[in-house]
Coordinates of C-alpha atoms in Angstrom, one line a residue:
M826 CA 55.2 -46.4 -37.7
R827 CA 54.4 -44.8 -35.1
R828 CA 61.2 -38.4 -25.6
S829 CA 63.9 -34.4 -22.1
V830 CA 66.6 -34.2 -19.8
P831 CA 66.8 -32.3 -16.5
V832 CA 69.2 -29.3 -16.8
A833 CA 71.6 -30.9 -14.4
A834 CA 71.9 -33.9 -16.6
V835 CA 72.6 -32.2 -19.9
A836 CA 76.2 -31.6 -19.3
A837 CA 76.9 -35.1 -18.2
I838 CA 75.1 -36.5 -21.3
T839 CA 76.9 -34.2 -23.7
S840 CA 80.3 -35.0 -22.4
A841 CA 79.7 -38.7 -21.8
G842 CA 77.9 -39.3 -25.1
L843 CA 81.1 -39.5 -27.1
L844 CA 82.5 -42.2 -24.9
L845 CA 79.7 -44.7 -25.6
A846 CA 80.9 -46.0 -29.0
G847 CA 84.4 -46.7 -27.6
C848 CA 83.5 -48.6 -24.4
S849 CA 83.8 -52.3 -24.4
G850 CA 84.0 -55.3 -22.2
G851 CA 82.8 -58.9 -21.8
K852 CA 83.6 -61.6 -24.3
G853 CA 82.0 -60.4 -27.4
S854 CA 78.5 -59.8 -28.8
S855 CA 77.3 -63.4 -28.5
E856 CA 78.1 -63.8 -24.9
G857 CA 77.0 -61.7 -21.9
S858 CA 76.5 -58.0 -21.8
G859 CA 79.4 -55.6 -21.1
E860 CA 80.0 -54.3 -24.7
A861 CA 78.3 -51.2 -25.9
N862 CA 76.3 -51.7 -29.1
A863 CA 76.8 -55.5 -28.9
A864 CA 73.2 -56.1 -29.9
T865 CA 73.6 -54.0 -33.0
K866 CA 76.4 -56.3 -34.2
G867 CA 75.2 -59.8 -33.1
V868 CA 73.0 -61.8 -30.7
V869 CA 73.7 -61.0 -27.0
N870 CA 73.3 -63.9 -24.6
A871 CA 72.4 -66.4 -27.4
S872 CA 70.5 -69.3 -25.8
D873 CA 67.9 -72.0 -26.5
A874 CA 67.2 -72.4 -22.8
K875 CA 63.5 -73.0 -22.1
G876 CA 61.4 -71.9 -19.2
G877 CA 60.9 -68.9 -17.0
T878 CA 59.0 -65.7 -17.4
V879 CA 59.9 -62.8 -19.7
T880 CA 58.6 -59.5 -18.3
Y881 CA 57.9 -56.5 -20.4
A882 CA 56.8 -53.1 -19.2
M883 CA 55.5 -49.9 -20.8
S884 CA 55.0 -46.4 -19.5
D885 CA 51.5 -46.1 -21.1
A886 CA 49.3 -48.7 -22.8
P887 CA 49.2 -49.6 -26.5
E888 CA 46.4 -48.3 -28.8
S889 CA 45.4 -51.9 -29.3
F890 CA 46.8 -55.5 -29.3
D891 CA 44.6 -56.3 -32.3
P892 CA 47.1 -57.0 -35.1
G893 CA 44.7 -55.4 -37.6
N894 CA 44.2 -52.2 -35.6
T895 CA 47.6 -50.9 -34.6
Y896 CA 50.4 -48.8 -36.0
Y897 CA 53.2 -48.7 -33.5
A898 CA 56.4 -50.5 -34.3
F899 CA 56.6 -52.1 -30.9
I900 CA 53.2 -53.8 -31.4
Y901 CA 54.1 -54.8 -34.9
N902 CA 57.1 -56.4 -33.2
F903 CA 55.3 -57.8 -30.1
S904 CA 52.2 -59.1 -32.0
R905 CA 54.3 -61.6 -33.9
L906 CA 54.4 -63.6 -30.7
Y907 CA 50.7 -64.4 -31.2
A908 CA 49.9 -63.4 -34.8
R909 CA 51.7 -64.5 -37.9
P910 CA 51.7 -62.2 -41.0
L911 CA 52.3 -63.6 -44.5
T912 CA 55.9 -62.4 -44.3
T913 CA 58.1 -60.9 -41.6
F914 CA 61.7 -60.0 -40.9
K915 CA 64.5 -62.3 -39.8
P916 CA 65.8 -61.7 -36.3
G917 CA 69.1 -60.1 -37.1
P918 CA 71.3 -57.2 -35.8
G919 CA 71.1 -53.8 -37.4
A920 CA 70.5 -53.8 -41.1
K921 CA 70.5 -57.6 -41.2
G922 CA 67.1 -57.4 -39.5
N923 CA 65.7 -55.8 -42.7
E924 CA 65.8 -59.2 -44.5
L925 CA 62.3 -60.4 -45.4
T926 CA 61.4 -64.0 -45.0
P927 CA 58.1 -66.0 -45.4
D928 CA 56.2 -66.4 -42.1
L929 CA 52.6 -67.7 -42.5
A930 CA 53.3 -68.0 -46.2
E931 CA 55.3 -70.9 -47.6
S932 CA 57.4 -68.5 -49.8
M933 CA 57.6 -65.0 -50.9
G934 CA 54.8 -63.8 -53.2
K935 CA 54.6 -64.8 -56.9
P936 CA 53.9 -61.6 -59.0
S937 CA 52.1 -61.7 -62.3
D938 CA 50.3 -59.2 -64.6
G939 CA 53.2 -56.9 -64.4
G940 CA 53.2 -56.7 -60.6
K941 CA 49.5 -56.1 -60.2
T942 CA 48.7 -59.6 -59.0
W943 CA 50.4 -61.3 -56.1
T944 CA 49.8 -64.9 -55.1
Y945 CA 50.7 -66.6 -51.7
K946 CA 50.4 -70.1 -50.4
I947 CA 50.0 -70.3 -46.7
R948 CA 51.7 -73.1 -44.8
K949 CA 49.8 -76.3 -44.3
G950 CA 48.9 -77.4 -40.8
V951 CA 49.0 -74.0 -39.0
K952 CA 46.3 -73.9 -36.3
Y953 CA 44.8 -71.4 -34.0
D954 CA 45.1 -71.8 -30.3
D955 CA 41.6 -73.3 -30.2
G956 CA 42.7 -76.1 -32.5
S957 CA 40.9 -74.9 -35.7
T958 CA 42.9 -74.7 -38.9
V959 CA 44.0 -71.5 -40.5
T960 CA 42.7 -70.9 -44.0
S961 CA 43.3 -68.4 -46.8
Q962 CA 39.8 -67.1 -46.2
D963 CA 41.0 -65.9 -42.8
V964 CA 43.8 -63.9 -44.3
K965 CA 41.4 -62.3 -46.7
Y966 CA 39.0 -61.5 -43.9
A967 CA 41.8 -60.0 -41.8
V968 CA 42.7 -57.5 -44.6
E969 CA 39.0 -56.7 -45.2
R970 CA 38.4 -55.8 -41.5
S971 CA 41.6 -53.9 -41.0
N972 CA 41.4 -51.7 -44.1
F973 CA 37.7 -51.4 -45.0
A974 CA 36.0 -51.0 -41.6
R975 CA 37.7 -47.7 -40.7
D976 CA 34.8 -46.5 -38.6
T977 CA 35.5 -49.5 -36.2
L978 CA 39.2 -50.3 -36.7
S979 CA 40.9 -47.0 -37.7
L980 CA 44.4 -47.2 -36.2
G981 CA 46.4 -49.2 -38.7
P982 CA 47.6 -48.0 -42.2
N983 CA 45.3 -48.1 -45.1
Y984 CA 47.6 -49.4 -47.9
F985 CA 45.3 -52.2 -49.0
Q986 CA 42.4 -49.8 -49.2
Q987 CA 44.4 -47.6 -51.5
F988 CA 45.8 -50.3 -53.8
L989 CA 43.3 -53.2 -54.0
K990 CA 40.7 -53.3 -56.7
D991 CA 38.1 -52.6 -54.2
N992 CA 34.9 -52.8 -56.3
D993 CA 35.3 -49.1 -57.3
G994 CA 34.9 -48.0 -53.7
G995 CA 31.6 -49.8 -53.2
Y996 CA 32.8 -52.3 -50.6
K997 CA 32.0 -51.0 -47.1
G998 CA 33.8 -53.6 -45.1
P999 CA 32.8 -56.9 -43.5
Y1000 CA 30.6 -55.4 -40.8
K1001 CA 28.4 -53.7 -43.3
D1002 CA 28.7 -56.2 -46.2
K1003 CA 25.2 -57.8 -46.3
S1004 CA 26.2 -60.1 -49.2
K1005 CA 29.1 -61.5 -47.1
A1006 CA 30.9 -62.0 -50.4
G1007 CA 33.8 -59.8 -49.4
L1008 CA 36.3 -58.1 -51.7
K1009 CA 36.5 -59.4 -55.3
S1010 CA 40.0 -58.2 -55.4
I1011 CA 41.2 -60.8 -52.9
E1012 CA 40.6 -64.3 -54.2
T1013 CA 40.9 -67.6 -52.3
P1014 CA 40.6 -70.3 -54.9
D1015 CA 41.4 -72.9 -52.2
D1016 CA 42.0 -73.0 -48.5
Q1017 CA 45.7 -72.6 -49.0
T1018 CA 45.9 -69.9 -51.7
V1019 CA 45.3 -66.2 -51.4
V1020 CA 45.5 -63.9 -54.5
F1021 CA 45.7 -60.1 -54.3
H1022 CA 44.6 -58.0 -57.3
L1023 CA 45.9 -54.4 -57.3
K1024 CA 44.9 -51.3 -59.2
K1025 CA 48.5 -50.8 -60.3
P1026 CA 51.9 -52.5 -60.0
F1027 CA 53.4 -52.6 -56.5
A1028 CA 57.0 -53.6 -56.6
E1029 CA 57.5 -53.9 -52.8
F1030 CA 54.3 -55.9 -52.1
D1031 CA 56.2 -58.6 -50.1
Y1032 CA 57.0 -55.8 -47.6
L1033 CA 53.4 -54.7 -47.4
V1034 CA 52.2 -58.1 -46.4
S1035 CA 54.6 -58.2 -43.5
A1036 CA 52.2 -55.9 -41.7
P1037 CA 50.2 -57.7 -39.0
Q1038 CA 47.1 -56.8 -40.9
T1039 CA 47.7 -60.0 -42.9
A1040 CA 47.7 -62.2 -39.8
P1041 CA 44.6 -64.4 -40.1
V1042 CA 41.4 -63.7 -38.3
P1043 CA 38.5 -66.2 -38.5
Q1044 CA 35.3 -64.2 -39.2
A1045 CA 33.3 -66.2 -36.7
K1046 CA 35.6 -65.2 -33.8
D1047 CA 35.9 -61.6 -34.7
K1048 CA 34.6 -59.2 -32.0
G1049 CA 35.3 -55.9 -33.8
A1050 CA 36.9 -53.3 -31.6
D1051 CA 36.8 -55.8 -28.7
Y1052 CA 38.9 -58.4 -30.5
T1053 CA 42.0 -56.8 -28.9
K1054 CA 41.0 -58.3 -25.6
S1055 CA 41.3 -61.9 -26.7
V1056 CA 43.1 -62.3 -30.0
L1057 CA 43.0 -65.8 -31.4
S1058 CA 46.6 -66.9 -31.7
T1059 CA 48.6 -68.4 -34.6
G1060 CA 51.9 -67.7 -33.0
S1061 CA 54.0 -69.4 -30.3
Y1062 CA 52.1 -67.7 -27.5
K1063 CA 48.4 -67.1 -26.7
F1064 CA 46.4 -64.8 -24.5
E1065 CA 45.9 -66.1 -21.0
S1066 CA 44.5 -62.9 -19.4
Y1067 CA 44.2 -59.2 -20.2
Q1068 CA 43.5 -56.5 -17.6
E1069 CA 42.9 -53.4 -19.8
G1070 CA 45.4 -50.7 -19.0
K1071 CA 47.2 -52.9 -16.4
K1072 CA 48.6 -56.2 -17.6
L1073 CA 48.6 -58.7 -20.4
T1074 CA 49.8 -62.3 -19.8
L1075 CA 50.7 -64.7 -22.7
V1076 CA 51.4 -68.4 -22.2
R1077 CA 52.6 -71.0 -24.6
N1078 CA 50.2 -71.9 -27.4
P1079 CA 49.8 -75.7 -27.3
Q1080 CA 48.7 -75.7 -31.0
W1081 CA 51.9 -74.1 -32.2
S1082 CA 54.3 -76.4 -34.0
A1083 CA 57.9 -75.8 -34.9
K1084 CA 57.3 -77.9 -38.0
T1085 CA 55.2 -75.1 -39.5
D1086 CA 57.3 -72.2 -38.1
P1087 CA 61.0 -72.0 -38.7
L1088 CA 61.4 -68.6 -37.0
R1089 CA 59.9 -69.0 -33.4
K1090 CA 61.4 -71.0 -30.6
Q1091 CA 58.8 -70.8 -27.8
L1092 CA 61.4 -70.4 -25.1
P1093 CA 59.9 -68.8 -22.0
E1094 CA 56.9 -70.5 -20.3
K1095 CA 55.1 -67.2 -19.9
I1096 CA 55.3 -63.6 -21.1
V1097 CA 54.0 -60.8 -18.9
L1098 CA 53.5 -57.2 -20.0
N1099 CA 53.0 -54.6 -17.2
L1100 CA 51.3 -51.4 -18.4
K1101 CA 51.4 -47.8 -17.2
V1102 CA 54.7 -48.1 -15.3
A1103 CA 56.7 -45.0 -14.8
Q1104 CA 59.7 -44.8 -17.2
S1105 CA 62.1 -44.3 -14.2
T1106 CA 60.7 -47.5 -12.6
I1107 CA 61.1 -49.4 -15.9
D1108 CA 64.7 -48.3 -16.1
K1109 CA 65.5 -49.4 -12.6
D1110 CA 63.7 -52.7 -13.1
L1111 CA 65.7 -53.3 -16.3
Q1112 CA 69.0 -52.9 -14.4
S1113 CA 67.8 -55.2 -11.6
G1114 CA 66.4 -57.8 -13.9
N1115 CA 62.9 -57.5 -12.7
T1116 CA 61.9 -56.3 -16.2
L1117 CA 63.7 -57.7 -19.2
V1118 CA 62.3 -55.5 -22.0
D1119 CA 60.9 -51.9 -22.3
L1120 CA 58.1 -52.7 -24.7
A1121 CA 57.9 -49.3 -26.4
G1122 CA 61.7 -49.4 -27.2
R1123 CA 62.0 -45.6 -26.8
G1124 CA 65.0 -45.9 -24.5
V1125 CA 65.8 -44.9 -21.0
D1126 CA 64.8 -41.5 -19.5
G1127 CA 67.1 -38.5 -19.1
Q1128 CA 68.2 -39.2 -15.5
T1129 CA 69.0 -42.8 -16.3
Q1130 CA 70.8 -41.8 -19.4
A1131 CA 73.1 -39.5 -17.5
Q1132 CA 73.8 -42.3 -14.9
L1133 CA 74.6 -44.9 -17.6
L1134 CA 76.9 -42.7 -19.6
T1135 CA 79.0 -41.8 -16.6
N1136 CA 79.3 -45.3 -15.4
S1137 CA 81.9 -47.3 -17.3
K1138 CA 80.4 -50.7 -16.3
E1139 CA 76.8 -49.8 -17.0
K1140 CA 77.2 -48.0 -20.3
G1141 CA 78.7 -51.3 -21.6
N1142 CA 75.1 -52.7 -21.2
T1143 CA 73.6 -50.2 -23.7
D1144 CA 72.8 -50.1 -27.3
N1145 CA 72.6 -46.8 -29.2
T1146 CA 71.3 -47.2 -32.7
L1147 CA 69.5 -45.5 -35.5
G1148 CA 66.1 -47.0 -36.3
Q1149 CA 64.9 -45.5 -39.6
R1150 CA 63.2 -42.7 -37.5
L1151 CA 62.8 -39.0 -37.7
V1152 CA 61.8 -36.6 -35.0
Y1153 CA 59.9 -33.7 -36.5
T1154 CA 57.2 -31.1 -36.1
A1155 CA 54.4 -31.4 -38.6
L1156 CA 53.0 -28.1 -39.8
N1157 CA 49.3 -28.3 -40.5
T1158 CA 48.8 -27.1 -44.0
K1159 CA 45.0 -26.8 -43.5
V1160 CA 45.1 -24.6 -40.4
K1161 CA 45.9 -20.8 -40.4
P1162 CA 48.5 -19.4 -40.6
F1163 CA 50.3 -22.5 -41.7
D1164 CA 48.1 -22.8 -44.8
N1165 CA 50.5 -20.1 -46.1
I1166 CA 53.8 -21.6 -47.3
E1167 CA 55.7 -18.4 -46.3
C1168 CA 54.6 -18.9 -42.7
R1169 CA 55.8 -22.5 -42.9
K1170 CA 59.2 -21.5 -44.3
A1171 CA 59.6 -19.0 -41.5
V1172 CA 59.1 -21.8 -39.0
E1173 CA 61.7 -23.9 -40.8
Y1174 CA 64.3 -21.2 -40.1
A1175 CA 62.9 -20.2 -36.6
I1176 CA 62.9 -23.5 -34.7
D1177 CA 66.3 -23.8 -32.9
K1178 CA 67.2 -27.4 -33.7
K1179 CA 70.2 -27.4 -31.5
A1180 CA 68.0 -26.5 -28.5
V1181 CA 65.5 -29.2 -29.4
Q1182 CA 68.3 -31.7 -29.7
T1183 CA 69.5 -30.8 -26.2
S1184 CA 65.9 -31.2 -24.9
L1185 CA 65.8 -34.7 -26.4
G1186 CA 69.0 -35.8 -24.6
G1187 CA 71.8 -34.5 -26.8
P1188 CA 73.6 -35.9 -29.9
I1189 CA 73.4 -39.4 -28.5
R1190 CA 69.7 -39.2 -29.2
G1191 CA 70.2 -38.2 -32.8
E1192 CA 72.0 -35.8 -35.1
L1193 CA 70.4 -32.6 -36.4
A1194 CA 68.1 -33.4 -39.4
S1195 CA 67.4 -31.5 -42.6
T1196 CA 65.6 -34.1 -44.7
V1197 CA 62.4 -36.1 -44.5
L1198 CA 64.2 -39.4 -45.1
P1199 CA 66.4 -40.6 -42.3
T1200 CA 70.0 -41.4 -43.1
D1201 CA 69.6 -45.1 -42.8
I1202 CA 66.8 -45.4 -45.5
D1203 CA 67.8 -46.2 -49.1
G1204 CA 67.2 -43.1 -51.1
Y1205 CA 68.4 -40.6 -48.5
Q1206 CA 70.4 -37.7 -50.0
K1207 CA 72.0 -35.1 -47.9
Y1208 CA 70.8 -31.5 -48.4
D1209 CA 69.4 -28.6 -46.4
L1210 CA 66.9 -26.1 -47.9
Y1211 CA 66.7 -24.1 -44.7
P1212 CA 70.2 -23.9 -43.3
Q1213 CA 70.5 -22.5 -39.8
K1214 CA 73.2 -20.1 -38.9
Y1215 CA 74.4 -19.6 -35.3
D1216 CA 76.4 -16.8 -33.6
G1217 CA 77.8 -18.9 -30.8
D1218 CA 74.7 -20.5 -29.3
K1219 CA 72.3 -17.9 -30.7
L1220 CA 70.3 -18.8 -33.8
D1221 CA 70.3 -16.2 -36.5
L1222 CA 66.6 -15.3 -37.2
T1223 CA 67.1 -13.1 -40.3
E1224 CA 65.6 -15.5 -42.8
A1225 CA 62.8 -16.6 -40.4
K1226 CA 61.7 -12.9 -39.9
K1227 CA 61.9 -12.2 -43.6
H1228 CA 59.6 -15.1 -44.5
W1229 CA 57.3 -14.3 -41.5
A1230 CA 56.9 -10.7 -42.8
K1231 CA 56.1 -12.1 -46.3
C1232 CA 53.4 -14.4 -44.8
G1233 CA 51.7 -11.4 -43.1
A1234 CA 50.4 -13.2 -40.1
G1235 CA 51.8 -10.8 -37.6
K1236 CA 51.4 -11.8 -34.0
T1237 CA 49.5 -15.1 -33.9
T1238 CA 48.5 -17.9 -31.6
T1239 CA 48.4 -21.7 -32.3
T1240 CA 48.4 -25.0 -30.5
I1241 CA 51.1 -27.7 -30.6
L1242 CA 50.3 -31.3 -29.7
A1243 CA 52.6 -33.8 -27.9
R1244 CA 52.3 -37.1 -26.0
N1245 CA 52.1 -36.6 -22.2
D1246 CA 53.8 -39.9 -21.3
R1247 CA 56.8 -38.9 -23.4
Q1248 CA 58.5 -36.2 -21.3
D1249 CA 61.2 -35.6 -23.9
E1250 CA 58.6 -35.0 -26.5
V1251 CA 56.8 -32.5 -24.3
D1252 CA 60.2 -30.8 -23.6
A1253 CA 61.0 -30.7 -27.3
A1254 CA 57.6 -29.0 -27.9
T1255 CA 58.4 -26.5 -25.2
S1256 CA 61.7 -25.7 -27.0
V1257 CA 59.8 -25.2 -30.2
I1258 CA 57.5 -22.8 -28.4
D1259 CA 60.4 -20.8 -27.1
S1260 CA 61.9 -20.5 -30.5
L1261 CA 58.7 -19.3 -32.2
K1262 CA 58.0 -16.6 -29.6
K1263 CA 60.9 -14.7 -31.2
I1264 CA 59.1 -14.3 -34.5
G1265 CA 55.7 -13.5 -33.0
V1266 CA 54.1 -16.9 -32.6
T1267 CA 52.5 -17.8 -29.3
A1268 CA 51.9 -21.5 -29.0
K1269 CA 50.4 -23.6 -26.2
I1270 CA 50.9 -27.2 -25.6
Q1271 CA 48.0 -29.7 -25.5
S1272 CA 49.3 -33.1 -24.4
Y1273 CA 47.6 -36.5 -24.7
P1274 CA 48.5 -40.1 -24.0
T1275 CA 50.2 -42.3 -26.5
S1276 CA 47.2 -44.7 -26.5
K1277 CA 44.8 -42.0 -27.8
Y1278 CA 47.2 -39.7 -29.6
F1279 CA 46.3 -40.8 -33.2
S1280 CA 42.8 -42.1 -32.6
D1281 CA 41.4 -39.1 -30.8
Y1282 CA 43.6 -36.1 -31.2
A1283 CA 46.7 -35.7 -33.4
G1284 CA 45.5 -38.1 -36.1
V1285 CA 42.0 -36.5 -36.3
P1286 CA 41.7 -33.7 -38.9
K1287 CA 38.4 -32.4 -37.5
F1288 CA 39.9 -32.2 -34.0
N1289 CA 42.9 -30.2 -35.2
K1290 CA 40.8 -27.7 -37.2
K1291 CA 38.4 -27.2 -34.3
N1292 CA 41.2 -26.7 -31.8
N1293 CA 43.5 -24.6 -33.9
V1294 CA 46.2 -27.2 -34.0
G1295 CA 48.9 -25.7 -36.2
M1296 CA 51.8 -28.0 -35.1
I1297 CA 52.1 -31.6 -34.0
M1298 CA 55.1 -33.3 -32.5
M1299 CA 55.9 -36.6 -34.2
Q1300 CA 58.4 -39.4 -34.3
W1301 CA 58.0 -41.5 -37.4
G1302 CA 59.6 -44.9 -38.2
S1303 CA 59.5 -46.7 -41.5
D1304 CA 56.6 -49.1 -42.1
F1305 CA 59.1 -51.2 -44.0
P1306 CA 62.7 -50.4 -44.9
T1307 CA 62.3 -48.6 -48.2
G1308 CA 61.7 -45.0 -49.1
Y1309 CA 58.1 -45.9 -50.0
G1310 CA 57.6 -47.6 -46.7
Y1311 CA 58.7 -44.5 -45.0
L1312 CA 57.1 -41.7 -47.1
Q1313 CA 53.7 -43.0 -48.2
Q1314 CA 51.7 -42.8 -45.1
I1315 CA 53.0 -39.4 -44.0
L1316 CA 52.9 -37.6 -47.3
N1317 CA 50.4 -39.1 -49.7
G1318 CA 47.1 -37.2 -49.7
K1319 CA 45.3 -40.5 -50.3
A1320 CA 46.6 -41.7 -46.9
I1321 CA 44.7 -39.0 -45.0
S1322 CA 41.9 -40.6 -42.9
Q1323 CA 39.5 -39.1 -40.4
S1324 CA 41.1 -41.0 -37.4
G1325 CA 44.4 -42.7 -36.9
N1326 CA 45.8 -40.5 -39.6
A1327 CA 49.6 -40.3 -39.9
N1328 CA 49.7 -37.6 -42.6
L1329 CA 49.6 -35.0 -39.8
S1330 CA 50.5 -32.1 -42.1
E1331 CA 47.4 -33.1 -44.2
L1332 CA 49.6 -32.6 -47.2
D1333 CA 47.8 -33.4 -50.5
D1334 CA 50.2 -32.4 -53.3
P1335 CA 49.3 -33.9 -56.7
E1336 CA 52.9 -34.0 -57.8
I1337 CA 54.1 -35.8 -54.7
N1338 CA 51.1 -38.2 -54.8
K1339 CA 51.9 -39.0 -58.5
L1340 CA 55.6 -39.5 -57.8
L1341 CA 54.8 -42.0 -55.0
D1342 CA 52.4 -43.9 -57.2
S1343 CA 54.8 -44.2 -60.1
A1344 CA 57.8 -45.0 -57.9
I1345 CA 56.2 -48.0 -56.3
A1346 CA 55.3 -49.4 -59.7
N1347 CA 58.9 -49.3 -60.9
T1348 CA 60.7 -52.7 -60.7
D1349 CA 64.1 -50.9 -60.9
K1350 CA 65.3 -50.4 -57.3
A1351 CA 67.7 -47.7 -58.2
A1352 CA 65.0 -45.7 -60.0
R1353 CA 62.7 -46.0 -57.0
E1354 CA 65.4 -44.7 -54.7
K1355 CA 66.0 -41.8 -57.0
A1356 CA 62.3 -41.0 -56.9
Y1357 CA 62.2 -41.2 -53.1
A1358 CA 65.0 -38.6 -52.9
E1359 CA 63.0 -36.3 -55.3
I1360 CA 59.9 -36.7 -53.2
D1361 CA 61.9 -35.8 -50.1
K1362 CA 63.1 -32.5 -51.6
K1363 CA 59.6 -31.6 -53.0
T1364 CA 58.2 -32.1 -49.5
M1365 CA 60.7 -29.8 -48.0
E1366 CA 60.0 -27.2 -50.7
Q1367 CA 56.5 -27.3 -49.4
A1368 CA 57.8 -26.9 -45.8
A1369 CA 55.2 -29.3 -44.6
L1370 CA 57.2 -30.5 -41.7
V1371 CA 60.3 -29.4 -39.8
P1372 CA 62.9 -32.2 -39.5
L1373 CA 64.5 -32.0 -36.0
T1374 CA 66.7 -35.0 -35.4
Y1375 CA 67.5 -38.4 -37.0
F1376 CA 66.4 -40.2 -33.9
K1377 CA 68.7 -42.7 -32.1
V1378 CA 67.6 -44.8 -29.2
L1379 CA 69.6 -45.5 -26.1
M1380 CA 68.4 -48.9 -24.7
Y1381 CA 69.6 -50.8 -21.6
R1382 CA 70.1 -54.5 -22.0
S1383 CA 68.8 -56.4 -19.1
P1384 CA 71.6 -58.9 -18.0
K1385 CA 68.9 -61.6 -17.4
A1386 CA 67.6 -61.5 -21.0
T1387 CA 68.8 -63.9 -23.7
N1388 CA 68.7 -63.5 -27.5
L1389 CA 68.8 -59.7 -27.6
V1390 CA 69.2 -58.3 -31.1
S1391 CA 68.7 -54.6 -31.9
T1392 CA 67.0 -54.6 -35.3
S1393 CA 66.5 -51.8 -37.9
A1394 CA 63.3 -53.4 -39.1
F1395 CA 61.5 -52.4 -35.9
S1396 CA 62.9 -49.0 -35.3
G1397 CA 66.1 -50.1 -33.6
Q1398 CA 64.2 -52.0 -30.9
Y1399 CA 65.1 -55.4 -29.8
D1400 CA 63.6 -58.2 -31.8
Y1401 CA 60.9 -59.7 -29.6
L1402 CA 60.4 -63.0 -31.4
N1403 CA 62.7 -65.2 -29.3
I1404 CA 63.8 -63.3 -26.2
G1405 CA 64.2 -65.7 -23.2
V1406 CA 65.3 -65.5 -19.6
K1407 CA 68.9 -66.4 -18.6
K1408 CA 69.2 -69.4 -16.3

């Protein structure tokens, strides 16, 4: 699912980073802040106190608040406040947050036909905020609109489009379906039952339906791309007002009932999200308590990081955790000269990963990476096909120059994309550019906002070809905590779409595609994990992307927030389901 540091701060970060894990204070992870990494081990400030306002902030604006038209982990997380998917993850610290549990569904799915058919019963009595009753037909419609109307809703993943028996490709989505019959591959024999028929077995389907694309949408209330402005709620909160690019306000959903929802507590009276707030301002407001959560969950900026790590009191209010994420540079296999594998291999050796790591904030922001799979995903195996050698701080470019000579590109120019509201990502791109100059590659940065990065630029193959985009900065987190949930959307050629695309390398390798398809059909977990490791190595043999760091986030815990839990399921962010305000 879809950050650098001023030079003066780097020394402070590097020296202070090692101190973080050892600092402690307070009375333990369930009470107060004051202990570093407390939210990765337990619930900080556990409370059932009701009332007050929980304020979130974000440095840009999300692509969309529509559960069916988004692909950022923080919106997957946040949207559960107003939209209930069939399954979701239990609020739990660290790896405990990876535990799946039924949400809108009564229980986990019932597989049949060798794993090609999955049946769910939705809970009785669940209502939308307008008082109407949720039905299985609404779940079916939600999947149809999110996966088969890609010209209107292009931002989410297209798993269902790939795996459902979709009338042999004849179904054009609900906005163009004149028959109004919808997909034959999703049946709703009654108002409570929804049945998915797949082309092939999918052993991890319960994970797939945890995506907000299964949160119900009544067809009569759908507004297409404008649905994002007034989503009909099934969660504990509903939309009160939305000022695009400025503010979203949620209030308690009077139709929500704890009897039909064992996960949510509906603690605060109101939830306010302020948009396009400078990251430095967000950091200060977190410390003062004016803001309780940084919605994007990317962590504090460089200046704040240096201040926190050199202050024994403040660093006790931080959480530094892995989140199943990799920072990498995607090499576009369809744009010259990177359509040549020797050119790509040269780049693997040429990019100074230590320099990139420093630009991202030092080791506290992630160890150097050499694999596609992060270290906290099952199936990860340690290896390095393109080992880098250093003479002091100077990277040895012998192998890089050898492969560049083989590729025959000589002096060349290219474009690298980054998100302009993520200064560390821009700085990392700058570091990549500096590295590549030494082998004859002149690159220029084109930067765009997070809200449009995948819909209009990085995720649009036509744009990349037209603008000579050879490299794209990326930070990728697992869709769900398995090798398939991490690899499928960024490596399978079938996942490439014309907008909102996450396979930024445009890799379409038949062997990798086949391995992904066969792995997900295998009911043997150990065999799947072995296959994921093999896919990882084959991808690196293709040099389709350059792993930079296994990303770690450094988050500041607001002392006024309750029920803070850093969860792996949502990229190491805090679990947003039941955050309250301290009385």
